[in-house]
Short mmCIF file of C-alpha atoms and ligand atoms in Angstrom, two decimals:
data_model
loop_
_atom_site.label_atom_id
_atom_site.label_comp_id
_atom_site.label_asym_id
_atom_site.label_seq_id
_atom_site.Cartn_x
_atom_site.Cartn_y
_atom_site.Cartn_z
CA MET A 103 -17.48 -3.79 7.40
CA THR A 104 -15.88 -6.25 9.84
CA ASP A 105 -14.94 -5.49 13.52
CA SER A 106 -11.64 -7.36 13.22
CA LEU A 107 -9.54 -4.40 12.31
CA MET A 108 -7.58 -2.30 14.76
CA THR A 109 -9.27 1.28 14.69
CA THR A 110 -6.59 3.16 13.50
CA TYR A 111 -8.55 4.70 10.59
CA ASN A 112 -12.06 6.19 10.29
CA ARG A 113 -12.75 4.63 6.99
CA LEU A 114 -15.30 6.05 4.38
CA PRO A 115 -18.21 3.52 3.43
CA VAL A 116 -16.68 2.47 0.32
CA THR A 117 -14.58 -0.37 -1.12
CA PHE A 118 -13.06 -0.15 -4.58
CA THR A 119 -12.75 -3.15 -6.66
CA HIS A 120 -10.74 -2.14 -9.55
CA GLY A 121 -9.59 0.86 -11.44
CA GLU A 122 -8.08 2.21 -14.77
CA GLY A 123 -6.24 5.36 -14.98
CA ILE A 124 -7.55 8.10 -12.79
CA TRP A 125 -10.75 6.09 -12.43
CA LEU A 126 -11.92 3.81 -9.62
CA GLU A 127 -15.00 1.59 -9.51
CA ASP A 128 -16.67 0.40 -6.11
CA SER A 129 -18.65 -2.83 -5.27
CA HIS A 130 -21.69 -1.09 -6.52
CA GLY A 131 -20.30 -0.34 -9.81
CA ARG A 132 -20.18 3.31 -9.20
CA ARG A 133 -17.18 5.35 -10.56
CA TYR A 134 -15.04 7.80 -8.92
CA ILE A 135 -12.33 10.10 -10.08
CA ASP A 136 -9.42 9.59 -8.03
CA ALA A 137 -7.78 12.96 -7.24
CA LEU A 138 -5.81 11.80 -4.37
CA SER A 139 -4.06 8.73 -5.86
CA GLY A 140 -3.87 6.68 -2.56
CA ILE A 141 -2.07 9.53 -0.87
CA ALA A 142 0.50 10.52 -3.70
CA VAL A 143 1.14 6.80 -4.29
CA CYS A 144 -0.34 5.89 -7.57
CA GLY A 145 1.26 8.35 -9.66
CA LEU A 146 0.59 6.51 -12.83
CA GLY A 147 -3.01 5.84 -11.92
CA HIS A 148 -4.56 2.61 -11.63
CA ALA A 149 -3.72 -0.51 -13.68
CA HIS A 150 -1.16 1.08 -15.74
CA PRO A 151 -0.25 -1.55 -18.43
CA LYS A 152 3.58 -0.80 -17.94
CA ILE A 153 3.34 -1.44 -14.33
CA THR A 154 1.13 -4.75 -14.62
CA GLN A 155 3.47 -6.04 -17.46
CA ALA A 156 6.56 -5.35 -15.09
CA ILE A 157 4.92 -6.93 -11.94
CA LYS A 158 3.91 -9.97 -14.05
CA GLU A 159 7.21 -10.40 -15.69
CA GLN A 160 9.31 -10.01 -12.25
CA SER A 161 6.76 -12.22 -10.19
CA ARG A 162 7.15 -15.19 -12.80
CA ARG A 163 11.03 -15.08 -12.26
CA LEU A 164 11.55 -14.30 -8.64
CA LEU A 165 9.85 -12.26 -5.71
CA HIS A 166 12.43 -12.48 -2.96
CA THR A 167 16.02 -13.70 -2.13
CA SER A 168 16.96 -11.25 0.80
CA ASN A 169 19.79 -9.00 0.96
CA LEU A 170 22.11 -11.62 1.73
CA TYR A 171 22.54 -12.02 -2.17
CA GLY A 172 23.12 -9.71 -5.26
CA ILE A 173 19.53 -8.42 -6.33
CA ASP A 174 19.77 -7.05 -9.97
CA SER A 175 16.85 -4.89 -9.99
CA GLN A 176 17.82 -3.34 -6.68
CA GLU A 177 21.32 -2.51 -8.18
CA LYS A 178 19.78 -1.22 -11.32
CA LEU A 179 17.21 1.18 -9.31
CA ALA A 180 19.98 2.44 -7.04
CA ASP A 181 21.97 3.24 -10.08
CA ARG A 182 19.16 5.04 -11.57
CA LEU A 183 18.12 7.04 -8.48
CA VAL A 184 21.85 8.02 -7.99
CA ASP A 185 21.65 9.43 -11.68
CA LEU A 186 18.41 11.21 -11.03
CA THR A 187 19.55 12.91 -7.84
CA GLY A 188 23.18 13.34 -7.83
CA MET A 189 23.24 11.55 -4.45
CA GLU A 190 25.94 8.66 -4.06
CA LYS A 191 24.34 5.82 -2.15
CA VAL A 192 20.99 4.25 -1.62
CA PHE A 193 19.37 2.02 1.02
CA PHE A 194 15.98 0.46 0.32
CA CYS A 195 13.08 -0.22 2.49
CA ASN A 196 9.56 -0.80 2.62
CA SER A 197 7.81 2.65 3.66
CA GLY A 198 8.43 6.37 4.33
CA ALA A 199 8.68 6.08 8.06
CA GLU A 200 11.50 3.32 7.47
CA ALA A 201 13.28 5.55 5.07
CA ASN A 202 13.24 8.28 7.68
CA GLU A 203 14.51 5.88 10.38
CA CYS A 204 17.57 5.30 8.23
CA ALA A 205 18.00 9.10 7.81
CA ILE A 206 17.76 9.38 11.62
CA LYS A 207 20.24 6.67 12.35
CA ILE A 208 22.46 8.04 9.67
CA ALA A 209 22.47 11.62 11.66
CA ARG A 210 23.16 9.88 14.92
CA ARG A 211 26.20 8.02 13.59
CA TYR A 212 27.51 11.32 12.00
CA GLY A 213 27.16 12.73 15.41
CA HIS A 214 29.17 10.20 17.06
CA SER A 215 31.86 10.02 14.39
CA LYS A 216 32.50 13.58 15.60
CA GLY A 217 32.44 12.50 19.14
CA ILE A 218 29.00 14.02 20.11
CA GLU A 219 27.64 11.78 22.64
CA LYS A 220 23.77 12.93 22.25
CA PRO A 221 23.24 14.09 18.63
CA GLY A 222 20.52 16.51 17.94
CA ILE A 223 18.23 16.71 14.88
CA VAL A 224 16.34 20.16 14.20
CA VAL A 225 12.75 19.23 13.03
CA MET A 226 9.90 21.64 12.11
CA ASP A 227 6.52 22.68 13.33
CA GLY A 228 3.66 21.25 11.12
CA SER A 229 6.01 18.39 10.07
CA PHE A 230 4.95 14.78 9.28
CA HIS A 231 7.68 12.07 8.90
CA GLY A 232 5.83 8.89 10.05
CA ARG A 233 4.25 6.62 12.69
CA THR A 234 7.43 4.70 14.02
CA LEU A 235 8.58 5.85 17.56
CA ALA A 236 11.77 7.90 16.22
CA THR A 237 9.61 9.28 13.21
CA LEU A 238 6.78 10.10 15.44
CA THR A 239 9.04 12.01 17.66
CA ALA A 240 10.13 13.96 14.65
CA THR A 241 6.41 14.65 13.52
CA ALA A 242 4.78 17.62 14.97
CA SER A 243 1.45 16.69 15.73
CA LYS A 244 0.89 16.54 19.50
CA ALA A 245 -2.40 14.44 18.71
CA ALA A 246 -0.36 11.55 16.98
CA LYS A 247 1.90 11.49 19.81
CA GLN A 248 -0.78 11.33 22.60
CA GLY A 249 -0.10 8.27 24.81
CA PHE A 250 2.78 6.89 23.08
CA GLY A 251 5.58 8.08 25.43
CA PRO A 252 8.03 8.11 26.32
CA LEU A 253 9.39 9.25 22.85
CA LEU A 254 13.19 9.87 21.93
CA GLU A 255 15.53 12.44 23.15
CA GLY A 256 17.59 14.51 20.57
CA PHE A 257 14.78 16.43 18.44
CA TYR A 258 14.50 20.09 18.56
CA ARG A 259 11.54 21.81 16.95
CA VAL A 260 11.62 25.13 15.25
CA PRO A 261 8.90 27.08 13.13
CA PHE A 262 8.79 25.87 9.53
CA ASN A 263 9.95 28.51 6.71
CA ASN A 264 12.27 30.14 9.26
CA PRO A 265 16.09 29.90 8.39
CA LYS A 266 16.93 32.16 11.44
CA ALA A 267 15.47 29.75 13.90
CA VAL A 268 17.29 27.00 12.42
CA GLU A 269 20.56 29.13 12.44
CA LYS A 270 20.35 29.72 16.05
CA LEU A 271 20.03 26.00 17.04
CA ALA A 272 22.40 24.75 14.38
CA GLN A 273 25.32 26.72 16.22
CA GLN A 274 24.77 24.33 18.97
CA SER A 275 27.74 22.01 19.30
CA ASP A 276 25.41 18.93 19.58
CA ILE A 277 23.16 19.61 16.72
CA VAL A 278 24.13 17.32 13.69
CA ALA A 279 21.37 17.47 11.18
CA VAL A 280 18.17 19.31 9.94
CA LEU A 281 15.27 17.14 8.75
CA VAL A 282 12.58 18.89 6.76
CA GLU A 283 9.91 18.45 3.98
CA PRO A 284 10.53 20.88 0.91
CA VAL A 285 6.78 21.00 0.94
CA GLN A 286 4.84 19.95 4.06
CA GLY A 287 2.44 17.68 3.00
CA GLU A 288 0.16 16.32 5.95
CA GLY A 289 0.73 19.58 7.60
CA GLY A 290 -1.54 21.26 5.00
CA VAL A 291 0.58 21.49 1.63
CA ASN A 292 2.70 24.32 3.32
CA ILE A 293 5.06 25.60 0.73
CA PRO A 294 8.08 27.46 1.86
CA ASP A 295 9.42 30.89 0.65
CA THR A 296 11.61 30.94 -2.22
CA GLY A 297 15.34 30.74 -0.91
CA TYR A 298 14.23 28.61 2.14
CA LEU A 299 16.10 25.44 1.22
CA GLU A 300 19.02 27.35 -0.18
CA ALA A 301 19.26 29.06 3.30
CA LEU A 302 19.12 25.79 5.21
CA ARG A 303 21.88 24.19 2.92
CA GLU A 304 24.16 27.32 3.81
CA ILE A 305 23.38 26.96 7.35
CA CYS A 306 24.21 23.23 7.38
CA ASP A 307 27.35 23.77 5.39
CA GLU A 308 28.50 26.43 7.99
CA ASN A 309 27.71 24.24 10.98
CA ASN A 310 28.80 20.98 9.58
CA CYS A 311 25.02 19.62 10.05
CA LEU A 312 23.51 17.14 7.42
CA LEU A 313 20.57 18.69 5.49
CA MET A 314 18.06 15.85 5.32
CA LEU A 315 15.16 16.14 2.90
CA ASP A 316 11.86 14.18 3.69
CA GLU A 317 10.73 13.65 -0.07
CA ILE A 318 8.57 10.65 0.88
CA GLN A 319 5.66 12.57 -0.65
CA THR A 320 7.21 15.23 -2.62
CA GLY A 321 9.45 12.75 -4.65
CA THR A 322 8.89 10.71 -7.89
CA GLY A 323 7.72 13.55 -9.96
CA ARG A 324 4.88 14.96 -7.51
CA THR A 325 6.16 18.66 -7.73
CA GLY A 326 7.02 18.44 -11.49
CA HIS A 327 10.77 17.72 -10.80
CA TRP A 328 11.90 14.08 -10.21
CA PHE A 329 12.53 15.56 -6.44
CA ALA A 330 11.36 18.86 -5.07
CA CYS A 331 14.68 19.98 -3.95
CA GLN A 332 15.45 20.12 -7.82
CA ASN A 333 13.02 23.14 -7.89
CA ALA A 334 15.38 25.13 -5.73
CA GLY A 335 18.65 23.59 -7.03
CA VAL A 336 19.61 22.24 -3.69
CA SER A 337 21.48 18.99 -3.24
CA PRO A 338 20.86 17.60 0.43
CA ASP A 339 23.01 15.46 2.35
CA VAL A 340 20.18 12.91 2.87
CA LEU A 341 17.00 12.49 0.81
CA THR A 342 14.27 9.99 1.80
CA THR A 343 11.45 8.99 -0.59
CA ALA A 344 8.77 6.52 -0.96
CA LYS A 345 5.12 6.89 -1.71
CA GLY A 346 5.14 7.26 -5.41
CA LEU A 347 8.11 5.23 -6.05
CA GLY A 348 6.38 1.97 -6.32
CA ASN A 349 2.97 3.12 -7.57
CA GLY A 350 1.37 0.94 -4.90
CA LEU A 351 3.88 -1.88 -4.27
CA PRO A 352 5.62 -0.81 -0.87
CA ILE A 353 9.25 0.60 -1.42
CA GLY A 354 10.97 3.51 0.21
CA ALA A 355 14.63 4.64 -0.11
CA CYS A 356 17.08 6.60 1.88
CA LEU A 357 19.81 8.34 -0.35
CA ALA A 358 22.85 9.88 1.10
CA LYS A 359 25.96 11.58 -0.36
CA GLY A 360 29.45 12.51 1.35
CA ASP A 361 30.11 11.61 4.81
CA ALA A 362 26.45 10.72 5.28
CA ALA A 363 26.76 8.02 2.69
CA GLN A 364 29.69 6.33 4.74
CA MET A 365 27.69 6.05 7.91
CA LEU A 366 26.23 2.61 7.64
CA ASN A 367 28.32 -0.66 7.45
CA PRO A 368 27.42 -4.36 7.50
CA GLY A 369 25.56 -5.28 10.75
CA SER A 370 24.62 -1.65 11.53
CA HIS A 371 21.23 -1.47 9.71
CA GLY A 372 19.13 -3.89 7.58
CA THR A 373 15.84 -5.10 6.40
CA THR A 374 14.34 -8.57 5.27
CA PHE A 375 11.98 -7.34 2.52
CA GLY A 376 13.59 -3.92 1.50
CA GLY A 377 14.79 -3.58 -2.05
CA ASN A 378 13.19 -6.88 -3.15
CA PRO A 379 13.14 -7.83 -6.76
CA LEU A 380 9.48 -7.34 -7.19
CA CYS A 381 9.24 -3.71 -5.82
CA CYS A 382 12.50 -2.78 -7.49
CA ALA A 383 11.53 -3.86 -10.95
CA THR A 384 8.42 -2.19 -10.48
CA ALA A 385 9.86 0.99 -9.30
CA LEU A 386 12.33 1.05 -12.37
CA ALA A 387 9.20 0.63 -14.51
CA VAL A 388 7.55 3.70 -12.65
CA LEU A 389 10.69 5.74 -13.33
CA ASP A 390 10.85 4.67 -17.09
CA THR A 391 7.20 5.39 -17.55
CA ILE A 392 7.39 8.74 -15.86
CA GLU A 393 10.24 9.57 -18.34
CA GLN A 394 8.60 8.03 -21.52
CA GLU A 395 5.22 9.65 -21.03
CA GLN A 396 6.78 13.15 -19.93
CA LEU A 397 4.82 13.25 -16.77
CA LEU A 398 7.07 15.77 -14.99
CA LYS A 399 6.24 18.27 -17.73
CA ASN A 400 2.65 17.12 -17.36
CA ALA A 401 2.70 17.57 -13.71
CA VAL A 402 3.89 21.39 -14.14
CA SER A 403 1.22 22.11 -16.72
CA CYS A 404 -1.62 20.41 -15.27
CA GLY A 405 -0.84 21.70 -11.65
CA GLN A 406 -0.61 25.31 -13.05
CA LEU A 407 -4.11 24.68 -14.79
CA PHE A 408 -5.69 23.34 -11.49
CA LEU A 409 -4.46 26.74 -9.82
CA ASP A 410 -5.85 28.80 -12.63
CA LEU A 411 -9.08 27.08 -12.53
CA PHE A 412 -9.60 27.04 -8.81
CA GLN A 413 -8.45 30.92 -8.68
CA ARG A 414 -10.99 31.57 -11.29
CA GLY A 415 -13.85 29.62 -9.61
CA LEU A 416 -13.23 30.31 -6.05
CA GLY A 417 -10.39 33.03 -5.66
CA ASP A 418 -13.06 35.79 -4.93
CA LEU A 419 -14.88 34.06 -2.04
CA PRO A 420 -13.90 35.72 1.19
CA GLU A 421 -14.11 32.11 2.78
CA VAL A 422 -11.28 30.94 0.60
CA LYS A 423 -8.16 31.99 2.38
CA ASN A 424 -5.66 30.68 0.04
CA ILE A 425 -5.15 28.62 -3.18
CA ARG A 426 -1.72 27.08 -3.59
CA GLY A 427 0.25 24.21 -5.15
CA LYS A 428 3.55 22.95 -6.28
CA GLY A 429 3.11 20.75 -9.30
CA LEU A 430 0.27 18.28 -8.53
CA MET A 431 0.29 18.91 -4.74
CA ILE A 432 -2.52 21.21 -4.68
CA ALA A 433 -4.57 22.97 -1.63
CA ILE A 434 -7.32 25.14 -1.12
CA GLU A 435 -7.46 26.49 2.32
CA LEU A 436 -10.76 27.55 3.79
CA ASP A 437 -11.67 29.74 6.71
CA ARG A 438 -13.22 26.95 8.47
CA PRO A 439 -12.94 23.28 9.36
CA CYS A 440 -14.02 21.27 6.06
CA GLY A 441 -13.74 17.65 6.73
CA GLN A 442 -17.36 17.23 5.46
CA LEU A 443 -16.10 18.12 2.06
CA VAL A 444 -14.49 14.57 1.91
CA SER A 445 -17.69 12.92 1.97
CA ASP A 446 -19.60 15.38 0.00
CA ALA A 447 -17.00 14.75 -2.70
CA LEU A 448 -17.09 10.97 -2.44
CA GLU A 449 -21.05 11.36 -3.25
CA ALA A 450 -20.42 13.40 -6.15
CA GLY A 451 -17.77 10.61 -7.50
CA LEU A 452 -14.38 12.41 -6.49
CA LEU A 453 -11.67 11.39 -4.07
CA ILE A 454 -10.12 14.15 -2.24
CA ASN A 455 -8.60 14.72 1.19
CA VAL A 456 -8.65 17.49 3.91
CA THR A 457 -5.49 18.16 5.92
CA ALA A 458 -4.72 20.71 8.82
CA GLY A 459 -8.63 20.74 9.30
CA ASN A 460 -9.43 23.47 6.93
CA THR A 461 -7.27 22.71 3.65
CA VAL A 462 -8.67 20.78 1.00
CA ARG A 463 -5.81 18.74 -0.61
CA LEU A 464 -5.55 17.13 -4.13
CA LEU A 465 -2.94 14.83 -5.13
CA PRO A 466 -4.01 13.64 -8.60
CA PRO A 467 -2.18 11.14 -10.47
CA LEU A 468 0.79 12.41 -12.68
CA ILE A 469 -1.13 10.75 -15.61
CA VAL A 470 -4.03 13.23 -15.05
CA SER A 471 -4.84 15.03 -18.52
CA ARG A 472 -5.70 18.55 -19.06
CA ASP A 473 -9.32 17.45 -19.67
CA ASP A 474 -9.27 15.55 -16.65
CA THR A 475 -8.05 18.53 -14.59
CA ALA A 476 -10.86 20.50 -15.92
CA LYS A 477 -13.39 17.75 -15.04
CA ILE A 478 -11.93 17.58 -11.43
CA ALA A 479 -12.29 21.36 -11.18
CA GLN A 480 -15.68 21.26 -12.48
CA ARG A 481 -16.73 18.72 -9.81
CA LEU A 482 -15.16 20.25 -6.80
CA ILE A 483 -15.91 23.97 -7.26
CA PRO A 484 -19.61 23.71 -6.97
CA LEU A 485 -19.11 21.33 -3.85
CA ILE A 486 -16.87 23.98 -2.08
CA LYS A 487 -19.62 26.64 -3.01
CA THR A 488 -22.26 24.70 -1.61
CA PHE A 489 -20.36 23.74 1.52
CA LEU A 490 -19.63 27.43 2.30
CA ASP A 491 -23.10 28.42 1.70
CA ALA A 492 -24.63 25.57 3.98
CA SER A 493 -22.12 26.33 6.87
CA LYS A 494 -22.70 29.89 6.86
CA GLY A 495 -23.44 31.85 10.10
C1 PLP B 700 3.47 9.61 4.27
C2 PLP B 700 4.81 10.32 4.96
C3 PLP B 700 5.72 9.60 5.48
C4 PLP B 700 5.26 8.31 6.22
O1 PLP B 700 5.46 7.25 5.09
P1 PLP B 700 4.87 5.76 5.48
O2 PLP B 700 5.03 5.09 4.23
O3 PLP B 700 3.33 5.99 5.60
O4 PLP B 700 5.55 5.34 6.66
C5 PLP B 700 6.71 10.31 5.98
N1 PLP B 700 7.01 11.43 5.60
C6 PLP B 700 6.17 12.34 4.62
C7 PLP B 700 6.47 13.68 4.33
C8 PLP B 700 4.97 11.59 4.25
O5 PLP B 700 4.10 12.25 3.41
#
């Protein structure tokens, strides 16, 4: 591999040349099951014909004109997202971090509109919101922030899954928003207790704070609903999403309703590439395909099957601390660091990921079948057992 890339990633020694569905093939002709979807991005798998078709058709006509002009597919996609979520307005950008930047700017404007000079945003332990300076400030990981100071003012951190801690802060007059992931992804697939989002909604209502949900990872069907907040029946003031929306084309969105939807006006925010015809036409095809192929239902059913199979195969091992999931966001938490399993699995022809040091994470494509699910579990369970045996003592 070349030395010309900045060393921001420790890459695995494999390069994929093409894929189809849940399968990827590398430059030596070896085939792998992709149980990670490019980190929750390729929900429709690789080379889905509907997505290829949408990209082909749009690229033949128009790629980019800028936001100085009307963009038909952008308008259609905004209408579609508004319909799916009950939000009112959408800003399109190119990534998750940018969607959260927009949310943070909305929160600050909202604060200033109420005469608050230094608006504060509540964020959580274990959170991940991106790598730009504002979203890095909102992110919990100390390692990710190391050496990048000075970071931003106006962020207040509390424990995740603890409404009381949020309530205490929200009563402070300078607090204007609460930013939280409905299920923490990078933090280790942390699923809060039932009632958590409802409690945050109530606290925000009582204190005139914006509830801002980071659904960059949990959005676009990942948890078995279009958006994870719909599991809880909670409607936020701001909702950000990205990863799965373009199935690999870069697109993010910040959705808002009520006062939050009125905070940005011409000149106050913008983007050159965001919401371009190609990405929006593709995202529309993604949403259509999820609907046509009933992939929300599939995410629920295969997600449950994963949990059942892992419970049956691993649940009795004392080294397995917890098996949990929401739709196709699945975690197996071990009692020890298990980064090694990523390369073990790669060698066995399976792409997985480890987060929070000791948690095996699967983010399979939404198109995964029940047979695929069984096949993935069959490959992974013996790997975990062997790993645990080998790392004993
Ligand atoms: C991936 C992720 C982000 C950042 O998205 P980028 O596209 O990498 O900027 C933000 N929030 C959550 C919850 C994520 O999973």
